[in-house]
Coordinates of C-alpha atoms in Angstrom, one line a residue:
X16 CA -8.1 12.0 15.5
X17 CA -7.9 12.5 11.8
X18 CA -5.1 15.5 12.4
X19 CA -2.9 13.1 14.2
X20 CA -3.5 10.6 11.2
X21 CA -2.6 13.2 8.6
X22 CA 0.4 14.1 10.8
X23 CA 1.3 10.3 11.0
X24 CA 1.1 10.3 7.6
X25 CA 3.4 13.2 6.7
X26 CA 6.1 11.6 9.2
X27 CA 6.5 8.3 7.4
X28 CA 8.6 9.8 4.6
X29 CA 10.8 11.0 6.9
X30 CA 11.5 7.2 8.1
X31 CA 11.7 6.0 4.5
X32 CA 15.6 6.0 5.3
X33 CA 14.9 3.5 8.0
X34 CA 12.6 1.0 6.3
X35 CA 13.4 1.3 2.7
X36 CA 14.3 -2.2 2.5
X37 CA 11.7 -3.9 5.0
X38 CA 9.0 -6.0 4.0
X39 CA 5.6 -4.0 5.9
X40 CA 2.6 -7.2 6.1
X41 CA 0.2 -4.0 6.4
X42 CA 1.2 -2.2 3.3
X43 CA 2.2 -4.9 0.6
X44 CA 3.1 -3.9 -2.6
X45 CA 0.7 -4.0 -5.9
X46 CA 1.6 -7.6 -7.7
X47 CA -2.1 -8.6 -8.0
X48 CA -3.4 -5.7 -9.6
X49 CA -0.8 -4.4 -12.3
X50 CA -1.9 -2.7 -15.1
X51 CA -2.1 -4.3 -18.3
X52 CA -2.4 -3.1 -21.6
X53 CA -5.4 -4.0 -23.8
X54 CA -3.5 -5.6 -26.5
X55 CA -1.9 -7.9 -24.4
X56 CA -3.9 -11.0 -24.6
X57 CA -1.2 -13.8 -23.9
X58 CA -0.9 -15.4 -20.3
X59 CA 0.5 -18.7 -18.9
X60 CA -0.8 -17.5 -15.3
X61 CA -2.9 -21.6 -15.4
X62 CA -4.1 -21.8 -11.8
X63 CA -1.3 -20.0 -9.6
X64 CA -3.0 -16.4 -9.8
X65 CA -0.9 -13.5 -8.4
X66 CA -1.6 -12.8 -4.5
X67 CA 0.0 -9.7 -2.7
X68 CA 0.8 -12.1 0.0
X69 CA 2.2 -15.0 -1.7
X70 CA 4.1 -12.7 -4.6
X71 CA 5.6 -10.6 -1.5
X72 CA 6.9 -14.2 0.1
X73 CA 8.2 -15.5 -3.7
X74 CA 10.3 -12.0 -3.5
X75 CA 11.9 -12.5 0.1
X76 CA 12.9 -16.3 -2.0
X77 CA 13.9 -14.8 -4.6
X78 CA 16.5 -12.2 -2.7
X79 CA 17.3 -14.7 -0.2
X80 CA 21.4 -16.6 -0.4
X81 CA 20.0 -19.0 2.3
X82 CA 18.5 -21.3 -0.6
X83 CA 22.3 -21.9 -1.7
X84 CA 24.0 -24.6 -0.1
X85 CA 27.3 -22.4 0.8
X86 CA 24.5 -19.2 1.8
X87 CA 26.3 -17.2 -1.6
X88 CA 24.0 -17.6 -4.1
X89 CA 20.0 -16.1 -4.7
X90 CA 18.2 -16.6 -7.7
X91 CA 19.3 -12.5 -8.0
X92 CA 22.9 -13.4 -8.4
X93 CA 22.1 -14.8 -11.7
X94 CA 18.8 -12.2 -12.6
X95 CA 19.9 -8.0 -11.7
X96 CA 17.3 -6.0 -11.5
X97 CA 19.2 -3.1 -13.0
X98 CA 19.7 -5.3 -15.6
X99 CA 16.1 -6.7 -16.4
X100 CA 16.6 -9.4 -14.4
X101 CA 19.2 -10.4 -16.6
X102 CA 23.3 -11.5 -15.9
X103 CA 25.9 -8.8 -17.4
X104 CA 28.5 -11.9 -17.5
X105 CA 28.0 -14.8 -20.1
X106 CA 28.0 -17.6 -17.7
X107 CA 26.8 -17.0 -13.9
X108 CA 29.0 -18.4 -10.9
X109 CA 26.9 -20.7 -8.5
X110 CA 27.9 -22.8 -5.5
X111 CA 30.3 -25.3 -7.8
X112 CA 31.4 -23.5 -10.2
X113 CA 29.9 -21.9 -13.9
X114 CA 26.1 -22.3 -15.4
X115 CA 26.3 -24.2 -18.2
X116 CA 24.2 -21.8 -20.3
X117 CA 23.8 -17.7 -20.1
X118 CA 21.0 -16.9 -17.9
X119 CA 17.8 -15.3 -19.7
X120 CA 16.3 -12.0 -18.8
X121 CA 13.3 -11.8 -16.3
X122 CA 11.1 -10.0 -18.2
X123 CA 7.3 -10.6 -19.0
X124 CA 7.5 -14.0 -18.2
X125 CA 4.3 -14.4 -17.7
X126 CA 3.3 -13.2 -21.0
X127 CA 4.7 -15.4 -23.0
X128 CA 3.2 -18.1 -26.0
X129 CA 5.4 -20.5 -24.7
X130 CA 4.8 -21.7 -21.4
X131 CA 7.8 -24.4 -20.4
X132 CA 10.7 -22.6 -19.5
X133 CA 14.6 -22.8 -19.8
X134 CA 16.3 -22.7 -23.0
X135 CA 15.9 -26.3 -24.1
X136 CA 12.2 -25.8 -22.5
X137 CA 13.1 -28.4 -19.9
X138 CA 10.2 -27.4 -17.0
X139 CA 7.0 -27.9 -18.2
X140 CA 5.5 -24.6 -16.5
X141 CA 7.5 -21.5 -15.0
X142 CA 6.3 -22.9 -11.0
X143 CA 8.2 -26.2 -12.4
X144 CA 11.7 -24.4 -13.2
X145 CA 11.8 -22.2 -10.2
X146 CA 12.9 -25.1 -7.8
X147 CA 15.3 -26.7 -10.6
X148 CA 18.0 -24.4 -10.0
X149 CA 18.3 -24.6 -6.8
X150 CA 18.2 -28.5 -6.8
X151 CA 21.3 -28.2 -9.5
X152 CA 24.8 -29.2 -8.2
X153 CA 26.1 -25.7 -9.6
X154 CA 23.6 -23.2 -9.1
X155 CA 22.4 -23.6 -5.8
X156 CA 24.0 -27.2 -4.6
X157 CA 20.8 -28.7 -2.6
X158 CA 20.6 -31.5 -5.3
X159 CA 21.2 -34.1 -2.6
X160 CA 23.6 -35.5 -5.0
X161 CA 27.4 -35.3 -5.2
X162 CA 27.7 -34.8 -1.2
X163 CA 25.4 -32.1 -1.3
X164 CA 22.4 -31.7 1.2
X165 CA 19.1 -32.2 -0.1
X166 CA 15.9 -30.3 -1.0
X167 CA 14.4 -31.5 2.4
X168 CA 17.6 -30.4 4.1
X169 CA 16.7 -26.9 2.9
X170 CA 13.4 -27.0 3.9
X171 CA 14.7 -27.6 7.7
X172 CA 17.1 -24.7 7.2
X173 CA 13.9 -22.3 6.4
X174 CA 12.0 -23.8 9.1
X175 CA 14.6 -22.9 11.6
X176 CA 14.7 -19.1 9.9
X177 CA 11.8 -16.9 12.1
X178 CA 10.9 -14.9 8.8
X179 CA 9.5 -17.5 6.7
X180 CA 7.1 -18.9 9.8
X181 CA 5.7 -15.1 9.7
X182 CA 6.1 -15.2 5.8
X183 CA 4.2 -19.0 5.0
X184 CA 2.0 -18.5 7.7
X185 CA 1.2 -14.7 6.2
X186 CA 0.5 -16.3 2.7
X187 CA -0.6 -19.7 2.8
X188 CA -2.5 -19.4 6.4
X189 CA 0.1 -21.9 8.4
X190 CA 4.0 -22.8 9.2
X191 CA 4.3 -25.2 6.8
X192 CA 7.8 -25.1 4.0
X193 CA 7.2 -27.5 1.2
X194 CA 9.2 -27.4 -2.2
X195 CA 5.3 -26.7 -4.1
X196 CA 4.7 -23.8 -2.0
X197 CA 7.7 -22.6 -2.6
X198 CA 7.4 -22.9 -6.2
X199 CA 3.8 -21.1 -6.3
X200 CA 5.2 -18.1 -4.8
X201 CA 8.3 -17.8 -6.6
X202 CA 6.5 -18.4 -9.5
X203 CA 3.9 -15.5 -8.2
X204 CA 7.1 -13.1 -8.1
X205 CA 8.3 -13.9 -11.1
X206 CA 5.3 -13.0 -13.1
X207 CA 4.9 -10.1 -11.9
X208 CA 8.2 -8.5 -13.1
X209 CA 6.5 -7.0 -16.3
X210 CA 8.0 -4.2 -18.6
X211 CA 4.9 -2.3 -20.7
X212 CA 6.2 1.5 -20.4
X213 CA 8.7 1.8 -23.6
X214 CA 7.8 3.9 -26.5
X215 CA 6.9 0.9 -28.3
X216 CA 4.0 1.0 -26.0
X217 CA 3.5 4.5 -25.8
X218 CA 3.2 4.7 -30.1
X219 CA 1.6 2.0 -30.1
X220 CA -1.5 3.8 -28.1
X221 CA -1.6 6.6 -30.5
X222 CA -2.2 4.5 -33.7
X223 CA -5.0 2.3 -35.1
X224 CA -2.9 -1.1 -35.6
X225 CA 0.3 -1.8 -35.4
X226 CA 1.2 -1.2 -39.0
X227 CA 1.1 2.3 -38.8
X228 CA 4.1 4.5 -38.4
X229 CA 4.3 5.7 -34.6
X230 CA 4.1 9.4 -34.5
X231 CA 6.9 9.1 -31.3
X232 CA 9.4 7.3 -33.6
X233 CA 11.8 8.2 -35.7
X234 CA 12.0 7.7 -39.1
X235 CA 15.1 5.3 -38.8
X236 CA 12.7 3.3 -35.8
X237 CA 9.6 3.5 -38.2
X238 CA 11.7 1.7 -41.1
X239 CA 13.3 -1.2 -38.8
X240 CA 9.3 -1.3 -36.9
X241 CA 8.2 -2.2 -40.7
X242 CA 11.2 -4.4 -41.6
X243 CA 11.0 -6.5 -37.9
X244 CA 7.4 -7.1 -39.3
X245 CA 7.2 -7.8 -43.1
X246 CA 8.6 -11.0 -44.4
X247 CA 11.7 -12.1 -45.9
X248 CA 10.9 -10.8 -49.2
X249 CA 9.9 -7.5 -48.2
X250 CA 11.6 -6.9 -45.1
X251 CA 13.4 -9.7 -42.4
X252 CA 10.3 -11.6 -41.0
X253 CA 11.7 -11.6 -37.3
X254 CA 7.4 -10.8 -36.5
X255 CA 7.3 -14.7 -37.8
X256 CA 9.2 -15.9 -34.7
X257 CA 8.5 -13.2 -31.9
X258 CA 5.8 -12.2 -32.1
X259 CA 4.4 -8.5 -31.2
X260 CA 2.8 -7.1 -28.8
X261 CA 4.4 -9.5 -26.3
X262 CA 7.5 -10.8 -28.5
X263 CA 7.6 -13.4 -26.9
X264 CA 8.7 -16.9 -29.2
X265 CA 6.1 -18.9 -30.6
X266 CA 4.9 -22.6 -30.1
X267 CA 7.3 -25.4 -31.3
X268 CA 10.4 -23.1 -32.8
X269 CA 13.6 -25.0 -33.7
X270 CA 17.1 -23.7 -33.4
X271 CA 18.3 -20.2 -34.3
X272 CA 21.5 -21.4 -36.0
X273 CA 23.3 -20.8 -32.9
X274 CA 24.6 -23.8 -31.9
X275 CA 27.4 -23.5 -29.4
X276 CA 27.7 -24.3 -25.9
X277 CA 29.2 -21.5 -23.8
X278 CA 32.6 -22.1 -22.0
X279 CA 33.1 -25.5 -24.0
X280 CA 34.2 -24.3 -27.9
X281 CA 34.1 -27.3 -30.4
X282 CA 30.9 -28.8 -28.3
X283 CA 27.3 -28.0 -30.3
X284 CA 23.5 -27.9 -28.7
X285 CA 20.8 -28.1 -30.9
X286 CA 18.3 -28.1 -27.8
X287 CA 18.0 -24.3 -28.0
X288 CA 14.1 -23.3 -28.9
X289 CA 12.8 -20.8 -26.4
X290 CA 14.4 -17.4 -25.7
X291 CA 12.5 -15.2 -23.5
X292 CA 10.9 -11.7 -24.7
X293 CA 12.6 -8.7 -26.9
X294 CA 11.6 -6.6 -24.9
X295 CA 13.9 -4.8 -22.2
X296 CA 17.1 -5.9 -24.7
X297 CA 19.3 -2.8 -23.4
X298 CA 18.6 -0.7 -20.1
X299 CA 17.1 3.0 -21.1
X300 CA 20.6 4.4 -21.9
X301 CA 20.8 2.2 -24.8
X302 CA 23.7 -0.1 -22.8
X303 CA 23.0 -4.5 -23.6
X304 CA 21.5 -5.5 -20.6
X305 CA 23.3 -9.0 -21.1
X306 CA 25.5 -10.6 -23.8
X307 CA 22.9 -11.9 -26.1
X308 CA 22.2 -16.0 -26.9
X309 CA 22.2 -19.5 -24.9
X310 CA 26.0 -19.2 -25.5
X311 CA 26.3 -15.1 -24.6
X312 CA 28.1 -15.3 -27.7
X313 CA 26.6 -12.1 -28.7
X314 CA 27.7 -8.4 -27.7
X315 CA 25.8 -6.1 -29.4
X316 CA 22.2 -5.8 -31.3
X317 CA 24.1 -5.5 -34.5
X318 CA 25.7 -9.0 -33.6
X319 CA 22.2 -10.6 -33.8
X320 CA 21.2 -8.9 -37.1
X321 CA 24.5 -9.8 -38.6
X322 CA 23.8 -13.5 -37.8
X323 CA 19.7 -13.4 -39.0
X324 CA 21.0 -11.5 -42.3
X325 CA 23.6 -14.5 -43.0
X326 CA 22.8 -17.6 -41.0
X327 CA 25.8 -19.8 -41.2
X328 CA 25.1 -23.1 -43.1
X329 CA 26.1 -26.2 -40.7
X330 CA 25.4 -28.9 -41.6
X331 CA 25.8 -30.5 -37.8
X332 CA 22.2 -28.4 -37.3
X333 CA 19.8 -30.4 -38.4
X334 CA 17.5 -28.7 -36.1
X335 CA 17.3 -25.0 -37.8
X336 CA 13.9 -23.7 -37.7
X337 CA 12.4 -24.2 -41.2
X338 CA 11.1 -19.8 -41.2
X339 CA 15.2 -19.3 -41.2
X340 CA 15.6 -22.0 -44.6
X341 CA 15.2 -20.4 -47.6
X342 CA 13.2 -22.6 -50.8
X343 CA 16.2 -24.1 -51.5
X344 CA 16.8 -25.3 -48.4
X345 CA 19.8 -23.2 -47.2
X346 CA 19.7 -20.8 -44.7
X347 CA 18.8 -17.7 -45.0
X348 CA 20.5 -14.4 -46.7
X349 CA 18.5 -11.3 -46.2
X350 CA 20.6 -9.1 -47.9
X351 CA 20.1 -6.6 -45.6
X352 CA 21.9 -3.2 -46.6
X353 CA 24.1 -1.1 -43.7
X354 CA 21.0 1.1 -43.1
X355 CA 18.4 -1.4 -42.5
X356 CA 20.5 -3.2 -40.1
X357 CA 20.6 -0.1 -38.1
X358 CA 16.9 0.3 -39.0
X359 CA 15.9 -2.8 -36.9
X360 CA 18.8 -2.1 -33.9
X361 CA 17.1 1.3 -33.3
X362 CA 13.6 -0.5 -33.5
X363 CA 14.7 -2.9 -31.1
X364 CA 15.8 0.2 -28.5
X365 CA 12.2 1.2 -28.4
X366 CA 11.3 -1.9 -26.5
X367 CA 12.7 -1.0 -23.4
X368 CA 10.8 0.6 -20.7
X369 CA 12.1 1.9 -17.3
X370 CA 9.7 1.2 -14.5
X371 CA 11.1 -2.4 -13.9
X372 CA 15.2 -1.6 -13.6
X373 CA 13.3 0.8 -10.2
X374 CA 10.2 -0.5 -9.0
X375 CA 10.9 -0.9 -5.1
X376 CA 8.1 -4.4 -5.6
X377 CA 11.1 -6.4 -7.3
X378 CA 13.7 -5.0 -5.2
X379 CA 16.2 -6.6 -2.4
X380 CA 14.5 -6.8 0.6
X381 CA 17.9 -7.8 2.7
X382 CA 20.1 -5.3 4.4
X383 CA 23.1 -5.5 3.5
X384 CA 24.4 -7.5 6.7
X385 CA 22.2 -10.7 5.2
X386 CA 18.9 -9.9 7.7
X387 CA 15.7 -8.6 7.0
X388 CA 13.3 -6.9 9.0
X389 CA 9.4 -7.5 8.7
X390 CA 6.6 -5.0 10.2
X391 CA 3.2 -5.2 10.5
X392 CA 0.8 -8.0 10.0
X393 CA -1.8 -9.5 11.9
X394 CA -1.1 -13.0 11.5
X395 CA -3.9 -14.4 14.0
X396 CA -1.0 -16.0 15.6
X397 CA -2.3 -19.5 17.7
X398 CA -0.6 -20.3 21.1
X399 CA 1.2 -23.1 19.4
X400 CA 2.6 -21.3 16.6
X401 CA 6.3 -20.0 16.5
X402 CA 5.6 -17.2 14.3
X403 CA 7.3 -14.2 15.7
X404 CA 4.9 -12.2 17.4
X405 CA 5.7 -8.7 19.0
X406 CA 2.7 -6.2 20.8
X407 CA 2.9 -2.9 21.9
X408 CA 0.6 -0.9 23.7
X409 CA -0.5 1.5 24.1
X410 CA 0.4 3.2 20.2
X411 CA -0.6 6.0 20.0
X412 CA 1.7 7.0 23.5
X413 CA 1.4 9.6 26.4
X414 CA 3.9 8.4 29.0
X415 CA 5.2 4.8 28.9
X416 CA 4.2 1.8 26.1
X417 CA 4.6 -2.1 26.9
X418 CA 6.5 -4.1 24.4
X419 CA 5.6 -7.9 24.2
X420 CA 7.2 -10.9 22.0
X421 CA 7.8 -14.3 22.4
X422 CA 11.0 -14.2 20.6
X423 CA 13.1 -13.9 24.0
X424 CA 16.1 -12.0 24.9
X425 CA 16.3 -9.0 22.4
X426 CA 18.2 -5.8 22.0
X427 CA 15.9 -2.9 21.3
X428 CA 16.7 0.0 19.4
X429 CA 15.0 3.5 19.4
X430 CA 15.5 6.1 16.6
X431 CA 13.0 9.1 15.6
X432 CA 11.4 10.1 12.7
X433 CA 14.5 11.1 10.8
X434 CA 16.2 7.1 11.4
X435 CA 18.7 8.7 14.0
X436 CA 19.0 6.4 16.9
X437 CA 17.8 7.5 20.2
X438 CA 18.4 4.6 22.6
X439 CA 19.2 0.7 22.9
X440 CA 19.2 -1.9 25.3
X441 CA 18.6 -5.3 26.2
X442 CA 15.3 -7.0 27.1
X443 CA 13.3 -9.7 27.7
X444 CA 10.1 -10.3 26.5
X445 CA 8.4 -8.1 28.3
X446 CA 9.7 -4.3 28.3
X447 CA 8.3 -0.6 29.1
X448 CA 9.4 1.6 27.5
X449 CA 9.6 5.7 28.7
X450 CA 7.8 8.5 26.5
X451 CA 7.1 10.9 28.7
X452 CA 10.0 12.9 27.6
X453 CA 9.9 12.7 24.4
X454 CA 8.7 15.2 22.0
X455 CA 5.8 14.4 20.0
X456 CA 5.9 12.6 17.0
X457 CA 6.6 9.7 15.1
X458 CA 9.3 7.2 16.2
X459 CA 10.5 3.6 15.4
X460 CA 11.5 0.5 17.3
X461 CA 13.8 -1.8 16.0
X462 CA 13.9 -5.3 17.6
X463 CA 16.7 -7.5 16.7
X464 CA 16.7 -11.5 18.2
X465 CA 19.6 -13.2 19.1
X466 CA 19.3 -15.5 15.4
X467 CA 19.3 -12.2 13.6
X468 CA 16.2 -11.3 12.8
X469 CA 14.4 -7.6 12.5
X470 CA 11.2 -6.3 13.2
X471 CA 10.4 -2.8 13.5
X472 CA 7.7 -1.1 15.0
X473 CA 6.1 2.3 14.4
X474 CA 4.8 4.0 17.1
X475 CA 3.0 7.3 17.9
X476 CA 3.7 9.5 20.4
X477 CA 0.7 12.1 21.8

């Protein structure tokens, strides 16, 4: 028995081209259990811990267009993986047109001093704002306002979706779509996107405190590592507002002198006080994951030194954060030369780490077609549940296997170990199935309803 488990087990690899993008009940990704560092001590977690379960349902919301009104938008349209959850474009497109505002990196949200979220710290916690956009009239269009449908109108379009019965039944134990469940596990997922593999974080494990110069950087990192910390006076404070290890803004900050609205020139916002983390800035090749600013008015790392070192006086701000007025009350000129500029742009670099632009966990879990396919999971379905339910038996096989649902007439697809497809055909809910010509091994049955959705099955054969 354990030779044909260790043989099982060498096959699956050989399937990963099959299932790369399924979501498996019985082996659920690590979002509970991440490792931490030490020093970070921060965490706006409150009440909604992290569950495998409820984290792996938040990402299938997360991926999923069906929360738009037109079925085009996700809360990944606005927040690319590859680009730290983060928008390469300065304003993102929703249902009815542009965001108002540039949509913030992803990253170690839950990290953060601050805990309301948006720009103008709008939601009082992060499960709060998760909802928010897609109750907007141009992000996601179920405000129920303007002749769009409403938040309950979205709920009956997930109820009538198989997956999320298997999926809220899977984490929260029943059938039941409400807009606070939703919000916990979104809220779940979005947590657990954390960044804490850069060099930053490497160095910083090699030395005694953080003052120290990191034996992994370079002499030009070192110098903009001590200038990002020291004050005005001896260097450009910018430790005062974000602070390390988490860089994440502190309590009730002001405006950053930028005061512009994107895509409306002349207009002015002084609502701006909470920017998410430093860290994850530019992807590993050194590229800006995302125009920089409320506004995307900034292109480069430079950009934002350039505006720190000579804060524009405007006298429309009367909001400026009083760490960026000098003691004459203007803002503040750091005088900073060419080379310390550069100093604190290559510091900046070392923030970035590479784990979360890859991590399968925080991935798509859609095919491309718009379906997803969902294996595994003993969900102690009752008779009077509508959870998709799908048995087959015997597994391992010597001759012929029995596969049940109740999901009615199905199309059945058989492919081997290396995802090339064997056999199809149509069948009801109950269907045997013929082994005892095949070769031994591992093989993989893909069942596909008449709505559109995908289960596969692994299955054994003696």
């Amino acid at each position: 028995m354990k030779n044909k488990f260790a043989n099982f087990l060498l096959l699956l690899p050989l399937g990963w081209i099959l299932i790369s993008a399924t979501i498996d009940l019985d082996n659920l990704f690590n979002y509970a259990n991440q490792s931490i560092p030490d020093y970070i001590t921060k965490d706006n977690t409150g009440d909604n811990i992290i569950d495998d379960k409820t984290a792996t349902l938040g990402r299938v919301l997360f991926y999923d267009k069906n929360l738009s009104s037109d079925g085009a938008v996700a809360c990944a349209s606005c927040h690319f993986q590859d680009r730290a959850f983060g928008d390469p474009n300065v304003q993102s497109m929703g249902v009815n047109g542009l965001t108002p505002r540039h949509s913030m990196r992803l990253v170690n949200p839950r990290f953060g001093r601050e805990e309301h979220f948006f720009w103008d710290e709008r939601a009082e916690t992060l499960e709060a704002q998760t909802s928010q956009p897609i109750q907007d009239h141009i992000e996601m269009g179920y405000s129920g306002t303007n002749g769009d449908p409403s938040l309950e109108d979205l709920v009956l379009h997930l109820e009538s979706l198989d997956y999320y019965n298997t999926l809220f039944e899977f984490a929260f134990g029943d059938t039941e779509i409400t807009e606070n469940r939703m919000q916990l596990a979104l809220a779940q997922f979005i947590r657990s996107i954390q960044s804490f593999d850069s060099r930053f974080d490497e160095g910083l494990a090699q030395v005694n405190n953080f003052t120290e110069p990191f034996p992994n950087f370079t002499a030009l990192e070192n110098m903009g590592k001590d200038l990002f910390v020291n004050t005005p006076n001896e260097g450009a404070g910018c430790a005062d507002c974000h602070i390390p290890p988490e860089f994440s803004i502190t309590l009730h900050s002001k405006n950053n002198g930028v005061i512009t609205v994107a895509g409306l020139p002349g207009e002015t916002d002084l609502t701006i006080n909470r920017p998410p983390s430093l860290r994850d800035l530019v992807n590993p090749d050194g590229t800006l994951n995302s125009p920089l600013m409320h506004d995307g008015s900034f292109t480069s790392l430079l950009d934002v030194i350039n505006h720190y070192n000579a804060i524009p006086n405007n006298p429309e701000n009367t909001e400026l954060d009083a760490r960026l007025i000098d003691a004459n009350g203007n803002p503040q000129q750091l005088n900073l030369t060419e080379n310390q500029k550069q100093s604190l742009v290559a510091f900046l670099g070392t923030l970035t780490g590479s784990d979360i632009y890859t991590n399968p966990k925080w991935s798509d879990p859609f095919d491309p077609d718009g379906s997803i396919t969902i294996i595994g999971g003993n969900l102690g379905i009752s008779e009077n549940s509508v959870s998709p339910f799908v048995s087959i038996s015997p597994n391992p096989v010597v001759q012929t296997t029995m596969v049940e649902t109740n999901l009615g007439p199905i199309q059945i697809q058989l492919y081997d170990s290396a995802g090339r497809l064997i056999s199809e055909m149509k069948a009801d809910m109950q269907t045997t199935l013929d082994f005892s010509t095949m070769t031994t091994g591992l093989y993989f049955i893909k069942i596909t309803t008449e709505n559109g959705l995908k289960i596969t099955k692994r299955l054994l054969k003696k």
